[in-house]
């Protein structure tokens, strides 16, 4: 998020507090900054790689149901708008609580997916506050 703020508008105190926090973590030394905004420098290269291999990236396509083949593999995704997505491999990003609701009944008995019950979704809210002067 710091990449969206011009350096002359940002107090170094904010960065130092963040660095201090991360450096106290076990793997804090692996921390890095992107040299640009995340959609451009992180997301787009991933999308371009997937598309270069013949894949497809769909955004804002809410999944209604994961339909399975008889062997338990994914047959297709059924979207809220009624369309279906078929493919050789599927990846989708969703909050854990929504994924638990979408999980096919046949998969709920598989030990790998049973571990999902221990995961709890945590709401995240980002707030950006701009002050017209330094706080004392």
mmCIF file of N, CA and C in Angstrom:
data_model
loop_
_atom_site.group_PDB
_atom_site.id
_atom_site.type_symbol
_atom_site.label_atom_id
_atom_site.label_comp_id
_atom_site.label_asym_id
_atom_site.label_seq_id
_atom_site.Cartn_x
_atom_site.Cartn_y
_atom_site.Cartn_z
ATOM 1 N N UNK A 1 0.824 -1.195 0.000
ATOM 2 C CA UNK A 1 0.000 0.000 0.000
ATOM 3 C C UNK A 1 0.865 1.254 0.000
ATOM 4 N N UNK A 2 2.085 1.142 0.522
ATOM 5 C CA UNK A 2 2.950 2.321 0.565
ATOM 6 C C UNK A 2 3.342 2.793 -0.826
ATOM 7 N N UNK A 3 3.229 1.917 -1.812
ATOM 8 C CA UNK A 3 3.574 2.300 -3.178
ATOM 9 C C UNK A 3 2.614 3.314 -3.765
ATOM 10 N N UNK A 4 1.456 3.514 -3.165
ATOM 11 C CA UNK A 4 0.467 4.427 -3.707
ATOM 12 C C UNK A 4 0.621 5.835 -3.163
ATOM 13 N N UNK A 5 1.535 6.014 -2.226
ATOM 14 C CA UNK A 5 1.715 7.309 -1.588
ATOM 15 C C UNK A 5 3.032 7.905 -2.066
ATOM 16 N N UNK A 6 2.985 9.145 -2.489
ATOM 17 C CA UNK A 6 4.203 9.815 -2.933
ATOM 18 C C UNK A 6 5.165 9.958 -1.761
ATOM 19 N N UNK A 7 6.473 9.745 -1.983
ATOM 20 C CA UNK A 7 7.447 9.775 -0.888
ATOM 21 C C UNK A 7 7.453 11.091 -0.116
ATOM 22 N N UNK A 8 7.198 12.206 -0.816
ATOM 23 C CA UNK A 8 7.222 13.491 -0.121
ATOM 24 C C UNK A 8 5.974 13.723 0.727
ATOM 25 N N UNK A 9 4.996 12.809 0.640
ATOM 26 C CA UNK A 9 3.773 12.933 1.428
ATOM 27 C C UNK A 9 3.716 11.893 2.549
ATOM 28 N N UNK A 10 4.797 11.140 2.713
ATOM 29 C CA UNK A 10 4.789 10.048 3.672
ATOM 30 C C UNK A 10 5.866 10.248 4.728
ATOM 31 N N UNK A 11 5.479 10.104 5.968
ATOM 32 C CA UNK A 11 6.445 10.179 7.052
ATOM 33 C C UNK A 11 7.223 8.865 7.085
ATOM 34 N N UNK A 12 8.515 8.930 7.282
ATOM 35 C CA UNK A 12 9.332 7.711 7.377
ATOM 36 C C UNK A 12 8.974 6.911 8.623
ATOM 37 N N UNK A 13 8.322 7.531 9.579
ATOM 38 C CA UNK A 13 7.928 6.823 10.787
ATOM 39 C C UNK A 13 7.044 5.628 10.427
ATOM 40 N N UNK A 14 6.160 5.818 9.476
ATOM 41 C CA UNK A 14 5.272 4.734 9.054
ATOM 42 C C UNK A 14 6.082 3.546 8.522
ATOM 43 N N UNK A 15 7.041 3.815 7.668
ATOM 44 C CA UNK A 15 7.867 2.749 7.090
ATOM 45 C C UNK A 15 8.730 2.090 8.166
ATOM 46 N N UNK A 16 9.301 2.879 9.053
ATOM 47 C CA UNK A 16 10.149 2.326 10.109
ATOM 48 C C UNK A 16 9.354 1.431 11.058
ATOM 49 N N UNK A 17 8.141 1.814 11.375
ATOM 50 C CA UNK A 17 7.304 0.967 12.235
ATOM 51 C C UNK A 17 7.012 -0.349 11.535
ATOM 52 N N UNK A 18 6.669 -0.285 10.225
ATOM 53 C CA UNK A 18 6.381 -1.507 9.464
ATOM 54 C C UNK A 18 7.633 -2.391 9.372
ATOM 55 N N UNK A 19 8.772 -1.797 9.052
ATOM 56 C CA UNK A 19 10.016 -2.571 8.951
ATOM 57 C C UNK A 19 10.362 -3.224 10.281
ATOM 58 N N UNK A 20 10.225 -2.483 11.358
ATOM 59 C CA UNK A 20 10.516 -3.020 12.677
ATOM 60 C C UNK A 20 9.636 -4.229 12.973
ATOM 61 N N UNK A 21 8.378 -4.112 12.636
ATOM 62 C CA UNK A 21 7.429 -5.205 12.867
ATOM 63 C C UNK A 21 7.815 -6.441 12.061
ATOM 64 N N UNK A 22 8.100 -6.259 10.774
ATOM 65 C CA UNK A 22 8.424 -7.393 9.912
ATOM 66 C C UNK A 22 9.765 -8.020 10.269
ATOM 67 N N UNK A 23 10.733 -7.200 10.654
ATOM 68 C CA UNK A 23 12.053 -7.731 10.982
ATOM 69 C C UNK A 23 12.052 -8.539 12.273
ATOM 70 N N UNK A 24 11.037 -8.363 13.095
ATOM 71 C CA UNK A 24 10.927 -9.163 14.307
ATOM 72 C C UNK A 24 10.315 -10.530 14.028
ATOM 73 N N UNK A 25 9.763 -10.700 12.848
ATOM 74 C CA UNK A 25 9.173 -11.987 12.468
ATOM 75 C C UNK A 25 10.271 -12.982 12.117
ATOM 76 N N UNK A 26 9.959 -14.271 12.205
ATOM 77 C CA UNK A 26 10.928 -15.331 11.937
ATOM 78 C C UNK A 26 11.531 -15.216 10.538
ATOM 79 N N UNK A 27 10.702 -14.926 9.546
ATOM 80 C CA UNK A 27 11.181 -14.832 8.162
ATOM 81 C C UNK A 27 11.144 -13.388 7.671
ATOM 82 N N UNK A 28 11.310 -12.444 8.592
ATOM 83 C CA UNK A 28 11.245 -11.031 8.248
ATOM 84 C C UNK A 28 12.290 -10.596 7.235
ATOM 85 N N UNK A 29 13.431 -11.274 7.208
ATOM 86 C CA UNK A 29 14.486 -10.872 6.274
ATOM 87 C C UNK A 29 14.106 -11.170 4.828
ATOM 88 N N UNK A 30 13.044 -11.910 4.627
ATOM 89 C CA UNK A 30 12.594 -12.221 3.270
ATOM 90 C C UNK A 30 11.625 -11.166 2.738
ATOM 91 N N UNK A 31 11.389 -10.126 3.521
ATOM 92 C CA UNK A 31 10.479 -9.064 3.135
ATOM 93 C C UNK A 31 11.063 -8.286 1.955
ATOM 94 N N UNK A 32 10.192 -7.804 1.074
ATOM 95 C CA UNK A 32 10.637 -7.011 -0.060
ATOM 96 C C UNK A 32 9.522 -6.060 -0.467
ATOM 97 N N UNK A 33 9.883 -5.051 -1.228
ATOM 98 C CA UNK A 33 8.905 -4.106 -1.750
ATOM 99 C C UNK A 33 8.803 -4.288 -3.252
ATOM 100 N N UNK A 34 7.619 -4.086 -3.800
ATOM 101 C CA UNK A 34 7.443 -4.106 -5.248
ATOM 102 C C UNK A 34 7.934 -2.789 -5.821
ATOM 103 N N UNK A 35 8.440 -2.833 -7.037
ATOM 104 C CA UNK A 35 8.886 -1.593 -7.675
ATOM 105 C C UNK A 35 7.756 -1.014 -8.538
ATOM 106 N N UNK A 36 6.579 -0.951 -7.971
ATOM 107 C CA UNK A 36 5.404 -0.413 -8.652
ATOM 108 C C UNK A 36 4.162 -0.887 -7.938
ATOM 109 N N UNK A 37 2.999 -0.581 -8.504
ATOM 110 C CA UNK A 37 1.770 -0.983 -7.819
ATOM 111 C C UNK A 37 1.509 -2.476 -8.014
ATOM 112 N N UNK A 38 0.859 -3.132 -7.045
ATOM 113 C CA UNK A 38 0.661 -4.587 -7.089
ATOM 114 C C UNK A 38 -0.080 -5.111 -8.322
ATOM 115 N N UNK A 39 -1.157 -4.467 -8.780
ATOM 116 C CA UNK A 39 -1.820 -5.020 -9.973
ATOM 117 C C UNK A 39 -0.896 -5.074 -11.188
ATOM 118 N N UNK A 40 -0.081 -4.041 -11.358
ATOM 119 C CA UNK A 40 0.801 -3.975 -12.515
ATOM 120 C C UNK A 40 2.034 -4.858 -12.372
ATOM 121 N N UNK A 41 2.654 -4.870 -11.188
ATOM 122 C CA UNK A 41 3.927 -5.556 -11.003
ATOM 123 C C UNK A 41 3.806 -6.990 -10.509
ATOM 124 N N UNK A 42 2.668 -7.351 -9.911
ATOM 125 C CA UNK A 42 2.509 -8.690 -9.358
ATOM 126 C C UNK A 42 1.434 -9.479 -10.108
ATOM 127 N N UNK A 43 0.253 -8.907 -10.206
ATOM 128 C CA UNK A 43 -0.880 -9.631 -10.805
ATOM 129 C C UNK A 43 -0.746 -9.796 -12.319
ATOM 130 N N UNK A 44 -0.425 -8.723 -13.031
ATOM 131 C CA UNK A 44 -0.372 -8.802 -14.495
ATOM 132 C C UNK A 44 0.674 -9.797 -15.006
ATOM 133 N N UNK A 45 1.876 -9.879 -14.429
ATOM 134 C CA UNK A 45 2.817 -10.904 -14.898
ATOM 135 C C UNK A 45 2.270 -12.326 -14.718
ATOM 136 N N UNK A 46 1.526 -12.567 -13.654
ATOM 137 C CA UNK A 46 0.931 -13.885 -13.440
ATOM 138 C C UNK A 46 -0.123 -14.152 -14.505
ATOM 139 N N UNK A 47 -0.990 -13.163 -14.754
ATOM 140 C CA UNK A 47 -2.029 -13.295 -15.781
ATOM 141 C C UNK A 47 -1.388 -13.536 -17.146
ATOM 142 N N UNK A 48 -0.373 -12.758 -17.479
ATOM 143 C CA UNK A 48 0.303 -12.906 -18.773
ATOM 144 C C UNK A 48 0.917 -14.297 -18.921
ATOM 145 N N UNK A 49 1.498 -14.832 -17.853
ATOM 146 C CA UNK A 49 2.089 -16.171 -17.905
ATOM 147 C C UNK A 49 1.008 -17.227 -18.147
ATOM 148 N N UNK A 50 -0.080 -17.129 -17.403
ATOM 149 C CA UNK A 50 -1.180 -18.096 -17.571
ATOM 150 C C UNK A 50 -1.719 -18.045 -18.997
ATOM 151 N N UNK A 51 -1.941 -16.836 -19.499
ATOM 152 C CA UNK A 51 -2.489 -16.684 -20.851
ATOM 153 C C UNK A 51 -1.496 -17.141 -21.919
ATOM 154 N N UNK A 52 -0.186 -16.954 -21.671
ATOM 155 C CA UNK A 52 0.818 -17.395 -22.651
ATOM 156 C C UNK A 52 0.855 -18.915 -22.777
ATOM 157 N N UNK A 53 0.382 -19.617 -21.733
ATOM 158 C CA UNK A 53 0.334 -21.086 -21.755
ATOM 159 C C UNK A 53 -1.032 -21.603 -22.214
ATOM 160 N N UNK A 54 -1.886 -20.689 -22.704
ATOM 161 C CA UNK A 54 -3.196 -21.100 -23.200
ATOM 162 C C UNK A 54 -4.298 -21.067 -22.155
ATOM 163 N N UNK A 55 -3.971 -20.582 -20.964
ATOM 164 C CA UNK A 55 -4.977 -20.501 -19.908
ATOM 165 C C UNK A 55 -5.834 -19.264 -20.032
ATOM 166 N N UNK A 56 -6.782 -19.176 -19.144
ATOM 167 C CA UNK A 56 -7.720 -18.058 -19.162
ATOM 168 C C UNK A 56 -7.893 -17.547 -17.734
ATOM 169 N N UNK A 57 -7.910 -16.247 -17.573
ATOM 170 C CA UNK A 57 -8.133 -15.644 -16.264
ATOM 171 C C UNK A 57 -9.445 -14.876 -16.333
ATOM 172 N N UNK A 58 -10.344 -15.213 -15.431
ATOM 173 C CA UNK A 58 -11.643 -14.529 -15.373
ATOM 174 C C UNK A 58 -11.749 -13.820 -14.039
ATOM 175 N N UNK A 59 -12.141 -12.564 -14.103
ATOM 176 C CA UNK A 59 -12.352 -11.783 -12.887
ATOM 177 C C UNK A 59 -13.848 -11.555 -12.712
ATOM 178 N N UNK A 60 -14.249 -11.309 -11.494
ATOM 179 C CA UNK A 60 -15.654 -11.009 -11.185
ATOM 180 C C UNK A 60 -16.594 -12.081 -11.733
ATOM 181 N N UNK A 61 -16.200 -13.326 -11.608
ATOM 182 C CA UNK A 61 -17.001 -14.467 -12.062
ATOM 183 C C UNK A 61 -17.293 -15.348 -10.855
ATOM 184 N N UNK A 62 -18.350 -15.035 -10.160
ATOM 185 C CA UNK A 62 -18.652 -15.741 -8.916
ATOM 186 C C UNK A 62 -19.129 -17.169 -9.189
ATOM 187 N N UNK A 63 -18.527 -18.118 -8.489
ATOM 188 C CA UNK A 63 -18.852 -19.531 -8.663
ATOM 189 C C UNK A 63 -20.044 -19.907 -7.787
ATOM 190 N N UNK A 64 -21.012 -20.559 -8.412
ATOM 191 C CA UNK A 64 -22.202 -21.016 -7.693
ATOM 192 C C UNK A 64 -22.023 -22.453 -7.212
ATOM 193 N N UNK A 65 -21.363 -23.275 -8.056
ATOM 194 C CA UNK A 65 -21.221 -24.689 -7.723
ATOM 195 C C UNK A 65 -20.001 -25.275 -8.424
ATOM 196 N N UNK A 66 -19.337 -26.209 -7.720
ATOM 197 C CA UNK A 66 -18.263 -26.999 -8.323
ATOM 198 C C UNK A 66 -18.892 -28.340 -8.676
ATOM 199 N N UNK A 67 -19.005 -28.602 -9.967
ATOM 200 C CA UNK A 67 -19.612 -29.868 -10.409
ATOM 201 C C UNK A 67 -18.503 -30.894 -10.634
ATOM 202 N N UNK A 68 -18.731 -32.126 -10.144
ATOM 203 C CA UNK A 68 -17.702 -33.166 -10.198
ATOM 204 C C UNK A 68 -18.011 -34.242 -11.225
ATOM 205 N N UNK A 69 -16.943 -34.874 -11.712
ATOM 206 C CA UNK A 69 -17.068 -36.094 -12.516
ATOM 207 C C UNK A 69 -17.320 -37.258 -11.553
ATOM 208 N N UNK A 70 -17.618 -38.430 -12.098
ATOM 209 C CA UNK A 70 -17.867 -39.618 -11.259
ATOM 210 C C UNK A 70 -16.649 -39.998 -10.414
ATOM 211 N N UNK A 71 -15.435 -39.689 -10.930
ATOM 212 C CA UNK A 71 -14.212 -40.033 -10.188
ATOM 213 C C UNK A 71 -13.841 -38.987 -9.126
ATOM 214 N N UNK A 72 -14.656 -37.956 -8.962
ATOM 215 C CA UNK A 72 -14.401 -36.932 -7.957
ATOM 216 C C UNK A 72 -13.578 -35.760 -8.438
ATOM 217 N N UNK A 73 -13.128 -35.790 -9.681
ATOM 218 C CA UNK A 73 -12.383 -34.658 -10.236
ATOM 219 C C UNK A 73 -13.369 -33.571 -10.687
ATOM 220 N N UNK A 74 -12.867 -32.382 -10.909
ATOM 221 C CA UNK A 74 -13.729 -31.263 -11.296
ATOM 222 C C UNK A 74 -14.169 -31.409 -12.748
ATOM 223 N N UNK A 75 -15.457 -31.390 -12.957
ATOM 224 C CA UNK A 75 -16.034 -31.418 -14.305
ATOM 225 C C UNK A 75 -16.132 -29.993 -14.836
ATOM 226 N N UNK A 76 -16.686 -29.093 -14.009
ATOM 227 C CA UNK A 76 -16.825 -27.703 -14.422
ATOM 228 C C UNK A 76 -17.194 -26.846 -13.224
ATOM 229 N N UNK A 77 -17.073 -25.554 -13.411
ATOM 230 C CA UNK A 77 -17.590 -24.581 -12.450
ATOM 231 C C UNK A 77 -18.875 -24.027 -13.033
ATOM 232 N N UNK A 78 -19.902 -23.940 -12.230
ATOM 233 C CA UNK A 78 -21.139 -23.293 -12.653
ATOM 234 C C UNK A 78 -21.156 -21.922 -11.990
ATOM 235 N N UNK A 79 -21.270 -20.889 -12.807
ATOM 236 C CA UNK A 79 -21.245 -19.517 -12.305
ATOM 237 C C UNK A 79 -22.640 -19.045 -11.925
ATOM 238 N N UNK A 80 -22.702 -17.976 -11.154
ATOM 239 C CA UNK A 80 -23.990 -17.410 -10.735
ATOM 240 C C UNK A 80 -24.851 -16.982 -11.915
ATOM 241 N N UNK A 81 -24.211 -16.587 -13.020
ATOM 242 C CA UNK A 81 -24.988 -16.159 -14.192
ATOM 243 C C UNK A 81 -25.471 -17.340 -15.027
ATOM 244 N N UNK A 82 -25.220 -18.573 -14.576
ATOM 245 C CA UNK A 82 -25.691 -19.774 -15.264
ATOM 246 C C UNK A 82 -24.704 -20.369 -16.251
ATOM 247 N N UNK A 83 -23.660 -19.655 -16.610
ATOM 248 C CA UNK A 83 -22.679 -20.201 -17.549
ATOM 249 C C UNK A 83 -21.771 -21.199 -16.841
ATOM 250 N N UNK A 84 -21.107 -22.043 -17.637
ATOM 251 C CA UNK A 84 -20.194 -23.030 -17.074
ATOM 252 C C UNK A 84 -18.788 -22.801 -17.610
ATOM 253 N N UNK A 85 -17.822 -23.168 -16.797
ATOM 254 C CA UNK A 85 -16.417 -23.085 -17.190
ATOM 255 C C UNK A 85 -15.853 -24.486 -17.126
ATOM 256 N N UNK A 86 -15.343 -24.966 -18.257
ATOM 257 C CA UNK A 86 -14.709 -26.283 -18.317
ATOM 258 C C UNK A 86 -13.232 -26.093 -18.610
ATOM 259 N N UNK A 87 -12.414 -27.031 -18.133
ATOM 260 C CA UNK A 87 -10.987 -26.931 -18.377
ATOM 261 C C UNK A 87 -10.257 -28.167 -17.900
ATOM 262 N N UNK A 88 -8.948 -28.166 -18.119
ATOM 263 C CA UNK A 88 -8.105 -29.274 -17.680
ATOM 264 C C UNK A 88 -7.657 -29.084 -16.233
ATOM 265 N N UNK A 89 -7.516 -27.833 -15.820
ATOM 266 C CA UNK A 89 -7.102 -27.518 -14.453
ATOM 267 C C UNK A 89 -7.818 -26.236 -14.036
ATOM 268 N N UNK A 90 -8.099 -26.133 -12.749
ATOM 269 C CA UNK A 90 -8.835 -24.980 -12.246
ATOM 270 C C UNK A 90 -8.130 -24.402 -11.031
ATOM 271 N N UNK A 91 -8.127 -23.087 -10.941
ATOM 272 C CA UNK A 91 -7.641 -22.378 -9.771
ATOM 273 C C UNK A 91 -8.625 -21.239 -9.540
ATOM 274 N N UNK A 92 -9.078 -21.101 -8.294
ATOM 275 C CA UNK A 92 -9.893 -19.919 -8.018
ATOM 276 C C UNK A 92 -9.595 -19.390 -6.632
ATOM 277 N N UNK A 93 -9.737 -18.089 -6.507
ATOM 278 C CA UNK A 93 -9.438 -17.423 -5.237
ATOM 279 C C UNK A 93 -10.743 -16.979 -4.600
ATOM 280 N N UNK A 94 -10.910 -17.364 -3.369
ATOM 281 C CA UNK A 94 -12.119 -16.998 -2.635
ATOM 282 C C UNK A 94 -11.822 -17.047 -1.142
ATOM 283 N N UNK A 95 -12.546 -16.279 -0.363
ATOM 284 C CA UNK A 95 -12.366 -16.386 1.092
ATOM 285 C C UNK A 95 -12.687 -17.810 1.567
ATOM 286 N N UNK A 96 -12.030 -18.249 2.626
ATOM 287 C CA UNK A 96 -12.176 -19.625 3.100
ATOM 288 C C UNK A 96 -13.622 -19.958 3.463
ATOM 289 N N UNK A 97 -14.346 -19.010 4.041
ATOM 290 C CA UNK A 97 -15.729 -19.299 4.433
ATOM 291 C C UNK A 97 -16.620 -19.575 3.224
ATOM 292 N N UNK A 98 -16.383 -18.865 2.140
ATOM 293 C CA UNK A 98 -17.154 -19.103 0.913
ATOM 294 C C UNK A 98 -16.746 -20.436 0.297
ATOM 295 N N UNK A 99 -15.437 -20.738 0.326
ATOM 296 C CA UNK A 99 -14.985 -22.020 -0.219
ATOM 297 C C UNK A 99 -15.608 -23.191 0.532
ATOM 298 N N UNK A 100 -15.731 -23.052 1.850
ATOM 299 C CA UNK A 100 -16.363 -24.121 2.633
ATOM 300 C C UNK A 100 -17.793 -24.359 2.174
ATOM 301 N N UNK A 101 -18.507 -23.304 1.817
ATOM 302 C CA UNK A 101 -19.888 -23.440 1.334
ATOM 303 C C UNK A 101 -19.941 -24.084 -0.052
ATOM 304 N N UNK A 102 -18.922 -23.817 -0.870
ATOM 305 C CA UNK A 102 -18.880 -24.359 -2.229
ATOM 306 C C UNK A 102 -18.354 -25.792 -2.293
ATOM 307 N N UNK A 103 -17.697 -26.234 -1.248
ATOM 308 C CA UNK A 103 -17.056 -27.546 -1.252
ATOM 309 C C UNK A 103 -18.078 -28.652 -1.534
ATOM 310 N N UNK A 104 -17.865 -29.442 -2.596
ATOM 311 C CA UNK A 104 -18.799 -30.532 -2.899
ATOM 312 C C UNK A 104 -18.881 -31.532 -1.751
ATOM 313 N N UNK A 105 -20.054 -32.099 -1.562
ATOM 314 C CA UNK A 105 -20.281 -33.066 -0.475
ATOM 315 C C UNK A 105 -19.279 -34.222 -0.539
ATOM 316 N N UNK A 106 -18.985 -34.714 -1.740
ATOM 317 C CA UNK A 106 -18.046 -35.836 -1.890
ATOM 318 C C UNK A 106 -16.652 -35.499 -1.365
ATOM 319 N N UNK A 107 -16.271 -34.242 -1.419
ATOM 320 C CA UNK A 107 -14.942 -33.834 -0.977
ATOM 321 C C UNK A 107 -14.863 -33.649 0.535
ATOM 322 N N UNK A 108 -15.982 -33.474 1.206
ATOM 323 C CA UNK A 108 -15.973 -33.204 2.642
ATOM 324 C C UNK A 108 -15.456 -34.383 3.461
ATOM 325 N N UNK A 109 -15.428 -35.578 2.865
ATOM 326 C CA UNK A 109 -14.917 -36.771 3.546
ATOM 327 C C UNK A 109 -13.418 -36.972 3.323
ATOM 328 N N UNK A 110 -12.830 -36.217 2.426
ATOM 329 C CA UNK A 110 -11.404 -36.347 2.117
ATOM 330 C C UNK A 110 -10.592 -35.627 3.205
ATOM 331 N N UNK A 111 -9.622 -36.295 3.832
ATOM 332 C CA UNK A 111 -8.850 -35.691 4.925
ATOM 333 C C UNK A 111 -8.245 -34.322 4.569
ATOM 334 N N UNK A 112 -7.771 -34.180 3.348
ATOM 335 C CA UNK A 112 -7.175 -32.905 2.925
ATOM 336 C C UNK A 112 -8.169 -31.762 3.108
ATOM 337 N N UNK A 113 -9.403 -31.961 2.681
ATOM 338 C CA UNK A 113 -10.416 -30.908 2.769
ATOM 339 C C UNK A 113 -11.023 -30.797 4.170
ATOM 340 N N UNK A 114 -10.931 -31.850 4.965
ATOM 341 C CA UNK A 114 -11.428 -31.777 6.339
ATOM 342 C C UNK A 114 -10.634 -30.762 7.162
ATOM 343 N N UNK A 115 -9.391 -30.538 6.759
ATOM 344 C CA UNK A 115 -8.549 -29.561 7.456
ATOM 345 C C UNK A 115 -9.093 -28.139 7.321
ATOM 346 N N UNK A 116 -9.944 -27.909 6.327
ATOM 347 C CA UNK A 116 -10.537 -26.580 6.153
ATOM 348 C C UNK A 116 -11.376 -26.162 7.351
ATOM 349 N N UNK A 117 -11.911 -27.138 8.062
ATOM 350 C CA UNK A 117 -12.767 -26.816 9.202
ATOM 351 C C UNK A 117 -12.007 -26.044 10.284
ATOM 352 N N UNK A 118 -10.694 -26.230 10.329
ATOM 353 C CA UNK A 118 -9.891 -25.521 11.328
ATOM 354 C C UNK A 118 -9.590 -24.084 10.909
ATOM 355 N N UNK A 119 -9.774 -23.777 9.625
ATOM 356 C CA UNK A 119 -9.509 -22.421 9.146
ATOM 357 C C UNK A 119 -10.713 -21.532 9.405
ATOM 358 N N UNK A 120 -10.435 -20.357 9.914
ATOM 359 C CA UNK A 120 -11.499 -19.393 10.186
ATOM 360 C C UNK A 120 -11.193 -18.124 9.413
ATOM 361 N N UNK A 121 -12.157 -17.674 8.655
ATOM 362 C CA UNK A 121 -11.982 -16.432 7.912
ATOM 363 C C UNK A 121 -11.938 -15.244 8.859
ATOM 364 N N UNK A 122 -11.112 -14.276 8.513
ATOM 365 C CA UNK A 122 -10.989 -13.074 9.319
ATOM 366 C C UNK A 122 -11.316 -11.874 8.439
ATOM 367 N N UNK A 123 -12.308 -11.086 8.841
ATOM 368 C CA UNK A 123 -12.622 -9.895 8.037
ATOM 369 C C UNK A 123 -11.452 -8.920 8.040
ATOM 370 N N UNK A 124 -11.203 -8.319 6.904
ATOM 371 C CA UNK A 124 -10.118 -7.342 6.780
ATOM 372 C C UNK A 124 -10.698 -6.052 6.226
ATOM 373 N N UNK A 125 -10.354 -4.970 6.871
ATOM 374 C CA UNK A 125 -10.789 -3.652 6.407
ATOM 375 C C UNK A 125 -9.548 -2.766 6.342
ATOM 376 N N UNK A 126 -9.364 -2.106 5.224
ATOM 377 C CA UNK A 126 -8.273 -1.144 5.083
ATOM 378 C C UNK A 126 -8.849 0.251 5.181
ATOM 379 N N UNK A 127 -8.229 1.068 5.984
ATOM 380 C CA UNK A 127 -8.664 2.448 6.130
ATOM 381 C C UNK A 127 -7.484 3.355 5.824
ATOM 382 N N UNK A 128 -7.686 4.291 4.926
ATOM 383 C CA UNK A 128 -6.651 5.269 4.594
ATOM 384 C C UNK A 128 -7.107 6.611 5.134
ATOM 385 N N UNK A 129 -6.334 7.171 6.037
ATOM 386 C CA UNK A 129 -6.672 8.458 6.634
ATOM 387 C C UNK A 129 -5.586 9.458 6.269
ATOM 388 N N UNK A 130 -5.986 10.574 5.744
ATOM 389 C CA UNK A 130 -5.056 11.639 5.375
ATOM 390 C C UNK A 130 -5.262 12.816 6.320
ATOM 391 N N UNK A 131 -4.186 13.260 6.945
ATOM 392 C CA UNK A 131 -4.248 14.414 7.826
ATOM 393 C C UNK A 131 -3.612 15.597 7.123
ATOM 394 N N UNK A 132 -4.072 16.785 7.454
ATOM 395 C CA UNK A 132 -3.522 17.986 6.812
ATOM 396 C C UNK A 132 -2.252 18.492 7.505
ATOM 397 N N UNK A 133 -1.887 17.854 8.627
ATOM 398 C CA UNK A 133 -0.649 18.209 9.319
ATOM 399 C C UNK A 133 -0.208 17.037 10.201
ATOM 400 N N UNK A 134 1.036 17.078 10.642
ATOM 401 C CA UNK A 134 1.580 16.019 11.485
ATOM 402 C C UNK A 134 0.881 16.011 12.831
ATOM 403 N N UNK A 135 0.552 14.830 13.310
ATOM 404 C CA UNK A 135 -0.088 14.696 14.614
ATOM 405 C C UNK A 135 0.942 14.759 15.720
ATOM 406 N N UNK A 136 0.562 15.348 16.838
ATOM 407 C CA UNK A 136 1.483 15.479 17.971
ATOM 408 C C UNK A 136 0.928 14.744 19.156
#
